[in-house]
PDB file of C-alpha atoms and ligand atoms in Angstrom:
ATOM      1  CA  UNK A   1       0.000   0.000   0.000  1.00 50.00           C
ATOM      2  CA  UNK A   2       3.257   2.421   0.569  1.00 85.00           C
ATOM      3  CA  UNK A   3       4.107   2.228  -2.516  1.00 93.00           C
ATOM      4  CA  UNK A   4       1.473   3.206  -4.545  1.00 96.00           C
ATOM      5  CA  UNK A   5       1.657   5.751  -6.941  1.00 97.00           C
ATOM      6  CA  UNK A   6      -0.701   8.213  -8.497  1.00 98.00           C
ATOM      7  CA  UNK A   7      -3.753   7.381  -9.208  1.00 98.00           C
ATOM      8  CA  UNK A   8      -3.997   7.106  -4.953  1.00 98.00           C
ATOM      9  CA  UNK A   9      -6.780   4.380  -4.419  1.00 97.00           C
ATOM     10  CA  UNK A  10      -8.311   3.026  -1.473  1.00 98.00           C
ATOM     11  CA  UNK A  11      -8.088  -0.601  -0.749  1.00 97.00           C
ATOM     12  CA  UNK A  12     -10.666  -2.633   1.101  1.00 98.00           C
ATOM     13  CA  UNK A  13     -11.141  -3.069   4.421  1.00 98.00           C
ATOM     14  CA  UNK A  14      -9.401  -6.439   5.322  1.00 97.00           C
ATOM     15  CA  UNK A  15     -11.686  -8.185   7.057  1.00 98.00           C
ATOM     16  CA  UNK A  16     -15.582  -7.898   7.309  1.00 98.00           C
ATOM     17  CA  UNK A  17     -16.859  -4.165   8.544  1.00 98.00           C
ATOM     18  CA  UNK A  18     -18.368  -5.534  11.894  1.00 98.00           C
ATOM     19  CA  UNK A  19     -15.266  -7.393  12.440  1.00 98.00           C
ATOM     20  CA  UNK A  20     -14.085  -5.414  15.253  1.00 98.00           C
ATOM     21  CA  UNK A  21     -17.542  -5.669  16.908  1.00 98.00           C
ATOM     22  CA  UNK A  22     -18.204  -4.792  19.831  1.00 98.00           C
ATOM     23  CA  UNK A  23     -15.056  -2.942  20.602  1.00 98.00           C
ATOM     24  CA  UNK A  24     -15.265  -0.458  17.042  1.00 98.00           C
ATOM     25  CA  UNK A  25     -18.616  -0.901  15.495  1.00 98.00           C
ATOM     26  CA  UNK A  26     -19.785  -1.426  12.234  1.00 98.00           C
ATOM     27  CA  UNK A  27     -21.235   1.963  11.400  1.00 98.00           C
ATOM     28  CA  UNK A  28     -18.178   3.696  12.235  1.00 98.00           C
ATOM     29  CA  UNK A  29     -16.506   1.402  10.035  1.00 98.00           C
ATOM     30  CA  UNK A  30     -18.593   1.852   6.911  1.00 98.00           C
ATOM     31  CA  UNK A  31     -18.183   5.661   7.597  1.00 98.00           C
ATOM     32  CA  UNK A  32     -14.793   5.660   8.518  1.00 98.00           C
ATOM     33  CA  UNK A  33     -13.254   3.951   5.924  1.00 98.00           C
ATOM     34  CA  UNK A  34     -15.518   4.283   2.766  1.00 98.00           C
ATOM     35  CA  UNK A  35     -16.722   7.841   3.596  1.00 98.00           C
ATOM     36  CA  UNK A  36     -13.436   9.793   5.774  1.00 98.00           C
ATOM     37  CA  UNK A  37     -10.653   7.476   4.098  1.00 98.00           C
ATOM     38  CA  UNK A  38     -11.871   7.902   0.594  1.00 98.00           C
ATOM     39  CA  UNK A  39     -11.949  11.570   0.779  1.00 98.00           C
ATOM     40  CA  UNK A  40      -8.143  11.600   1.575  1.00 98.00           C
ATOM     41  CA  UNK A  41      -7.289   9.801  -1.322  1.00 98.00           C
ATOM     42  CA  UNK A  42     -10.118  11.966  -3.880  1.00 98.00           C
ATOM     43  CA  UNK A  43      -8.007  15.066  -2.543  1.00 98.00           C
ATOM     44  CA  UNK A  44      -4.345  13.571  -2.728  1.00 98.00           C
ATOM     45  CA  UNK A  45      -5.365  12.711  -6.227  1.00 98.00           C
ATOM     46  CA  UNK A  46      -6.736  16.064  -7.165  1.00 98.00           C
ATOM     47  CA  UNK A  47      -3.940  17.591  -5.328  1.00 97.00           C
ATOM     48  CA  UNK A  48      -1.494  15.628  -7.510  1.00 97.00           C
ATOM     49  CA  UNK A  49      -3.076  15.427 -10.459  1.00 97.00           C
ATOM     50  CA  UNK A  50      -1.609  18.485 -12.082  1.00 95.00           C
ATOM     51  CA  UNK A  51       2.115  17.875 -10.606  1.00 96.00           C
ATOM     52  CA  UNK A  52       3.284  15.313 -13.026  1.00 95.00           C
ATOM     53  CA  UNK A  53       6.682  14.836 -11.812  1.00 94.00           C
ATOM     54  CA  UNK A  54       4.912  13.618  -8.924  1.00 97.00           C
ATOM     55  CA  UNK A  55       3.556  11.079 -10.498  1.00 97.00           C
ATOM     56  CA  UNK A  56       6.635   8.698 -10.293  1.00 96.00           C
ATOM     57  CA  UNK A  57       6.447   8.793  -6.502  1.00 97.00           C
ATOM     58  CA  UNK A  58       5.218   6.281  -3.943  1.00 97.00           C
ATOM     59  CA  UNK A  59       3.066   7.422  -1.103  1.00 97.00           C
ATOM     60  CA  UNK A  60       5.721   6.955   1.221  1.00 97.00           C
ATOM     61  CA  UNK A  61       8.063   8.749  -0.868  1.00 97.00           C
ATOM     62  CA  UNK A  62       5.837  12.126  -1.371  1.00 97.00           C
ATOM     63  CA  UNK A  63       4.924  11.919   2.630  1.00 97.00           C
ATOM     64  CA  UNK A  64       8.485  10.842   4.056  1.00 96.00           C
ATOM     65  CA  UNK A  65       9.959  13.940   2.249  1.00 96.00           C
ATOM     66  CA  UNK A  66       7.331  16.865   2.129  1.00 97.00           C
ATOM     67  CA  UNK A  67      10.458  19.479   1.325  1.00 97.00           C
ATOM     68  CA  UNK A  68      10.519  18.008  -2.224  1.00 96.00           C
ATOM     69  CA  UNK A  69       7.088  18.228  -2.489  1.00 97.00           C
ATOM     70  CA  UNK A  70       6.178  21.547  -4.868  1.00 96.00           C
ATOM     71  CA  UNK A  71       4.316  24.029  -2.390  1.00 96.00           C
ATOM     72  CA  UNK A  72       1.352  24.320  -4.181  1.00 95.00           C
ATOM     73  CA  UNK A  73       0.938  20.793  -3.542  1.00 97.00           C
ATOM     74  CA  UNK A  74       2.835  20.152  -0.475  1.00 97.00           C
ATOM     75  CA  UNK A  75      -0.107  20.829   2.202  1.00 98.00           C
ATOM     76  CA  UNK A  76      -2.509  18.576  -0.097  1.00 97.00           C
ATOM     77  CA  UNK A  77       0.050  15.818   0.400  1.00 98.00           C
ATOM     78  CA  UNK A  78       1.151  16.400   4.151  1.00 98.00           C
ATOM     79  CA  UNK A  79      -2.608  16.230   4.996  1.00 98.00           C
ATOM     80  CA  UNK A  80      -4.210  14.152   2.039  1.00 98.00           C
ATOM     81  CA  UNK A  81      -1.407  12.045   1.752  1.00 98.00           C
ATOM     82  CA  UNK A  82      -1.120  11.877   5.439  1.00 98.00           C
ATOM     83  CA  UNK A  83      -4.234  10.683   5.870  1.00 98.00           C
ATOM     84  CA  UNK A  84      -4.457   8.171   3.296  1.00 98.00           C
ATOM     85  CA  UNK A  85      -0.930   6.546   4.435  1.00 98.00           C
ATOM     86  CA  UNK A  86      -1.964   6.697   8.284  1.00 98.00           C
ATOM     87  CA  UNK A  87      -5.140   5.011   7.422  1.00 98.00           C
ATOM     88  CA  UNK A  88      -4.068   2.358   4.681  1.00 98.00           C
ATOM     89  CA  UNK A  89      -2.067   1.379   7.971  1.00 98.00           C
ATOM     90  CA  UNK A  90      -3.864   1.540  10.756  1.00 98.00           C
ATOM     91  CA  UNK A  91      -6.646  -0.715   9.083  1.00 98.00           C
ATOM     92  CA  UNK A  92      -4.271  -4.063   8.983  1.00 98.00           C
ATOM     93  CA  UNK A  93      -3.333  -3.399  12.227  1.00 98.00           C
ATOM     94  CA  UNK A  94      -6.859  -4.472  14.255  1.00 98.00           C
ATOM     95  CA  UNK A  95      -7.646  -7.635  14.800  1.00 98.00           C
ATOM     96  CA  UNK A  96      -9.941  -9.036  17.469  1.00 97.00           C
ATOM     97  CA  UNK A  97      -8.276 -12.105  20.018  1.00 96.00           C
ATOM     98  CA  UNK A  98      -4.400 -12.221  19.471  1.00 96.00           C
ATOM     99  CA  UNK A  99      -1.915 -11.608  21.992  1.00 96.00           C
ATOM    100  CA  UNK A 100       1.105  -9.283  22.318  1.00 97.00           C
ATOM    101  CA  UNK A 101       4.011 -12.255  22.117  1.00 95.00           C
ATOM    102  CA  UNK A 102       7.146 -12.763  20.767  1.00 94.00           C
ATOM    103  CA  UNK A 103       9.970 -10.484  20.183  1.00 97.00           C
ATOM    104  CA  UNK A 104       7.505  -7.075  20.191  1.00 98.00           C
ATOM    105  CA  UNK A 105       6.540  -8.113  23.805  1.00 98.00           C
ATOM    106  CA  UNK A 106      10.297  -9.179  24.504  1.00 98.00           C
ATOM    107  CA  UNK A 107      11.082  -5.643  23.419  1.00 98.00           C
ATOM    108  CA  UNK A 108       8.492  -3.901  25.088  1.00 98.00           C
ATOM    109  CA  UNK A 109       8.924  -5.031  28.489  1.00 98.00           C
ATOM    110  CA  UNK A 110      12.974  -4.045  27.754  1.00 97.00           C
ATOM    111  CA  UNK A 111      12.136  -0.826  26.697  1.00 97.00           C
ATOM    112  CA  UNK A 112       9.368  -0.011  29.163  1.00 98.00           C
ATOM    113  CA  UNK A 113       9.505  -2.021  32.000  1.00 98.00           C
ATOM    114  CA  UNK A 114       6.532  -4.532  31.044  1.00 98.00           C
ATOM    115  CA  UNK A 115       3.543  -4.938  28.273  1.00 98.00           C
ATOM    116  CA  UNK A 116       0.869  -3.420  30.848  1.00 98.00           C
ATOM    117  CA  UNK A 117       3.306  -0.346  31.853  1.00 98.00           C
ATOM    118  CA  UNK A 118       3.410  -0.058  28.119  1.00 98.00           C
ATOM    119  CA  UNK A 119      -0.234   0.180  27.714  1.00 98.00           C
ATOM    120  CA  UNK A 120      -0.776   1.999  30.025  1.00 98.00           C
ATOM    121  CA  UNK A 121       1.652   4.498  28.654  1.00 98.00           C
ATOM    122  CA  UNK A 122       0.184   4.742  25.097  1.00 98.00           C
ATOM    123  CA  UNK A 123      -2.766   4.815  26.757  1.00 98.00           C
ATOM    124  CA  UNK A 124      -1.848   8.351  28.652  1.00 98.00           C
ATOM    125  CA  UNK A 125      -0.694   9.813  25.370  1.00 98.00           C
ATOM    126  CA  UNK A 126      -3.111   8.649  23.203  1.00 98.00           C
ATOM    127  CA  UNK A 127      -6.101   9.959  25.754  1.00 97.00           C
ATOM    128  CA  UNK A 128      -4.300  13.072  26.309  1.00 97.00           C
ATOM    129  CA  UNK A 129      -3.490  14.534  22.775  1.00 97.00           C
ATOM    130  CA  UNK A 130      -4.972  17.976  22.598  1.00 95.00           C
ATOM    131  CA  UNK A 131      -7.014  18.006  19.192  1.00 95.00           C
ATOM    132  CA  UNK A 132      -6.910  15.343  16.692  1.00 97.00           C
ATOM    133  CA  UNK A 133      -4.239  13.191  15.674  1.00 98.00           C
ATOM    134  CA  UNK A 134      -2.497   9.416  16.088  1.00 98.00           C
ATOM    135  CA  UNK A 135      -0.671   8.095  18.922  1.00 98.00           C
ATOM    136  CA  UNK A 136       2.043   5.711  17.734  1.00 98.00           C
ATOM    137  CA  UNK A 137       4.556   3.337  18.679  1.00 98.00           C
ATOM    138  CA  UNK A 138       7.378   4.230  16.285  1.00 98.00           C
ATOM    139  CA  UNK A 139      10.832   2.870  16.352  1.00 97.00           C
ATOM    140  CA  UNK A 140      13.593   5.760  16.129  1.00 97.00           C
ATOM    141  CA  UNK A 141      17.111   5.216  16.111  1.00 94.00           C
ATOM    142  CA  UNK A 142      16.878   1.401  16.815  1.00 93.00           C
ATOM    143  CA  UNK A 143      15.010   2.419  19.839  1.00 96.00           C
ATOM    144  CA  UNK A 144      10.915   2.209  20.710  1.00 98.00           C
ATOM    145  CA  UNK A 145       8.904   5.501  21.272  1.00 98.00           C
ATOM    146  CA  UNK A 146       5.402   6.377  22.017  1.00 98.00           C
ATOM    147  CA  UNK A 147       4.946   9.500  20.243  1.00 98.00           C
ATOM    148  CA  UNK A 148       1.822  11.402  18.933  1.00 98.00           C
ATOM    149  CA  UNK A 149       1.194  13.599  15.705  1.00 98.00           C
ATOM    150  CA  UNK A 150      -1.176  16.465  15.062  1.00 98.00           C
ATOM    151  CA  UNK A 151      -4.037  16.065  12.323  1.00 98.00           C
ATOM    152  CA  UNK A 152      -2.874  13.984   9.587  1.00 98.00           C
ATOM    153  CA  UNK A 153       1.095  13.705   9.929  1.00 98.00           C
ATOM    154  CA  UNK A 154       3.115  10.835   9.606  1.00 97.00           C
ATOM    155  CA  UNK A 155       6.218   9.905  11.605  1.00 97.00           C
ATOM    156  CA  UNK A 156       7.557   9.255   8.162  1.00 96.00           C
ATOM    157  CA  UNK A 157       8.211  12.657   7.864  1.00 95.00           C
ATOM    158  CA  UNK A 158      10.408  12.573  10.709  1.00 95.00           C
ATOM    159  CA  UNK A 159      11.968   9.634  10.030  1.00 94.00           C
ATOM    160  CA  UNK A 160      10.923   7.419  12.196  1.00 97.00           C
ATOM    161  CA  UNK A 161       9.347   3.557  11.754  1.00 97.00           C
ATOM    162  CA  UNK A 162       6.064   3.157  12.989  1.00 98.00           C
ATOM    163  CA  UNK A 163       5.101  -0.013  14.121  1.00 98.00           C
ATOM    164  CA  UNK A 164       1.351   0.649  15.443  1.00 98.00           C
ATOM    165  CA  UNK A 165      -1.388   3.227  16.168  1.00 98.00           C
ATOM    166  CA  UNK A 166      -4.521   4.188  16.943  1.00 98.00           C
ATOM    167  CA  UNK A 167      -6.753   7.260  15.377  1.00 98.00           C
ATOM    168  CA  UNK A 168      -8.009   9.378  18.268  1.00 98.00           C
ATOM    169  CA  UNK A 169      -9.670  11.713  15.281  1.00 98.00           C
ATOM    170  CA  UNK A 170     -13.108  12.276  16.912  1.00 97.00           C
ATOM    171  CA  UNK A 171     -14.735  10.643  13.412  1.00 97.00           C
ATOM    172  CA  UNK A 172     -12.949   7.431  15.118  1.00 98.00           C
ATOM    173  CA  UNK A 173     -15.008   6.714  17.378  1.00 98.00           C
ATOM    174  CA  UNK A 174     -17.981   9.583  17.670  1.00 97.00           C
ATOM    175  CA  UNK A 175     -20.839   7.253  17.097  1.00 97.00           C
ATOM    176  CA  UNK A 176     -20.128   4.726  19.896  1.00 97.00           C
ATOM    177  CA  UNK A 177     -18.147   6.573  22.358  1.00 97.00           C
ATOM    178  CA  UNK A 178     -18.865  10.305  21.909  1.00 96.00           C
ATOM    179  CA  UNK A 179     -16.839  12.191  23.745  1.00 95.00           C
ATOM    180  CA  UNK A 180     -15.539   9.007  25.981  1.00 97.00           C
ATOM    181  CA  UNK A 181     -12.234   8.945  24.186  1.00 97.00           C
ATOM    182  CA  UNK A 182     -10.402   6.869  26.906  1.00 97.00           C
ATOM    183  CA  UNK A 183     -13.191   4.511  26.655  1.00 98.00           C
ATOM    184  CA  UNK A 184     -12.234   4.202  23.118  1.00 98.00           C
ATOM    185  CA  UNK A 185      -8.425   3.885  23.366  1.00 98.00           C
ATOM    186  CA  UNK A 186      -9.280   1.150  26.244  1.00 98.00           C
ATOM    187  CA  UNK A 187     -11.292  -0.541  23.234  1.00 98.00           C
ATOM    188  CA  UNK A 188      -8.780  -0.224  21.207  1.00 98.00           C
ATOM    189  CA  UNK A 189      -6.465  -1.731  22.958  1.00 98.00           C
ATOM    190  CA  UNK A 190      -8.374  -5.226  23.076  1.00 98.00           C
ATOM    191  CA  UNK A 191      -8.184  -5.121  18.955  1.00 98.00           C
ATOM    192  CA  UNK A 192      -4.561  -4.365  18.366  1.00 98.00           C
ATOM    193  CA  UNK A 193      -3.192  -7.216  15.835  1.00 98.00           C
ATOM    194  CA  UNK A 194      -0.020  -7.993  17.505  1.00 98.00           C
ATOM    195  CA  UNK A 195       1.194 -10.707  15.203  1.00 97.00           C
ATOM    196  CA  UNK A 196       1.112  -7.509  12.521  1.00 97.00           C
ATOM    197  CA  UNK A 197       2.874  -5.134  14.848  1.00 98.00           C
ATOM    198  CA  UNK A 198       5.447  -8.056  15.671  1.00 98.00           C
ATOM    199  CA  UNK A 199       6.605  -8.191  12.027  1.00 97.00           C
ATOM    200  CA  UNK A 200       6.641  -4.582  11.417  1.00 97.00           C
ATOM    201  CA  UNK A 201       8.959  -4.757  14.109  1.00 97.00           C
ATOM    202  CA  UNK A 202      11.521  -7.451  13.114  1.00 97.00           C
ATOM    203  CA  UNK A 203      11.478  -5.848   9.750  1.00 96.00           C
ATOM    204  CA  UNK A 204      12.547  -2.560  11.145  1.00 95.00           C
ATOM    205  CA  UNK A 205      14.967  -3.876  13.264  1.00 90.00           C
TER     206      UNK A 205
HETATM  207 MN1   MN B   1      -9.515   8.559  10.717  1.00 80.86          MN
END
C-alpha cells in the first residue's frame, strides 16, 4: 500500500466491517473507511493530479519527504497524503483475540519495564493529545517511542518507523463513544493485531 503511486486508491477493508464488533462498530466502520478514508485519497489525487513529476512517486516517498514536495501541492500531500498513508495502515493493524508475544513483547517489556506499563503508557498519550491526531509506537534510532502527531502527519516525515497506532480523530469513534475517548483507546487496545505489529517490528529492526 506504501508504494502506490498516483492514481492514490483506497483498498478494502481487510476483514468484514463488523469485524471489530463490539469494541469499534460497524457503522463507524462503513463511515470511517468508505466515507473519511476515501476523501483523503479523492483530494491527494486532485492535489497531484496536475504535478506530473509527482507522479513517479510512492506514497511513502511524497509523505516521508514533504520538502521536495512543490508548495502548491505540499499541504494537499502532508494532509491528504497523510491521511491516506496513516489510514491504509492503521486498518491491517486491528484484529480481534491475538496476543502481544514474541519479540515485540520481549522488546516492550525491555524498553518499558513490562507490556501493561506499556499500555498503560500509550494509553496516557493517546487519551491526552490535545485536538486530533495518532498516537504511535514508532521505532527511532533502533530504539521504541510512544509518540503522537497532530491532524494527519506521519512519523515518516520525521523519520521514524512506525510499528502501530490508533486514530483518536473524533470521526474514530464519535458514534459509539462520543466524547468518551479513553473509553475508546481502552477498546482499542483489546483489537490491536499484535502478530502484525510483531513483524513490522523485526522488519525494522
Ligand atoms: Mn480517521
Amino acid at each position: 500500500m506504501f508504494d502506490q503511486k498516483y492514481p492514490f486508491k483506497l483498498a478494502p477493508l481487510p476483514y468484514a466491517y463488523n469485524a471489530l464488533e463490539p469494541f469499534i462498530d460497524e457503522v463507524t466502520m462503513h463511515l470511517h473507511h468508505d466515507k473519511h478514508h476515501q476523501t483523503y485519497v479523492d483530494k491527494l489525487n486532485a492535489a497531484v493530479a496536475n504535478q506530473p513529476a509527482l507522479h513517479q512517486k510512492t506514497l511513502s516517498e511524497l509523505v516521508a519527504n514533504l520538502p521536495a514536495v512543490p508548495e502548491a501541492a505540499r499541504a494537499a500531500v502532508r494532509n491528504h497524503g497523510g491521511g491516506h498513508l496513516n489510514h491504509s495502515f492503521f486498518w491491517p493493524l486491528l484484529k480481534k483475540d491475538t496476543s502481544c508475544a514474541g519479540e515485540i513483547a520481549a522488546a516492550l517489556s525491555q524498553h518499558f519495564g513490562s507490556v501493561e506499563k506499556f499500555k498503560a503508557g500509550f494509553t496516557e498519550v493517546a487519551t491526552t493529545l490535545f485536538g486530533s491526531g495518532w498516537a504511535w509506537l514508532v521505532m527511532e534510532s533502533g530504539k521504541l517511542k510512544i509518540i503522537t502527531t497532530a491532524n494527519q502527519d506521519s512519523p515518516l516525515s520525521a523519520g521514524q518507523i512506525p510499528l502501530l497506532t490508533v486514530d483518536v480523530w473524533e470521526h474514530a469513534y464519535y458514534l459509539k463513544y462520543q466524547n468518551r475517548r479513553p473509553e475508546y483507546v481502552e477498546a482499542y487496545l483489546k483489537v490491536i493485531n499484535w502478530q502484525k505489529v510483531n513483524e513490522l517490528y523485526l522488519a525494522a529492526k
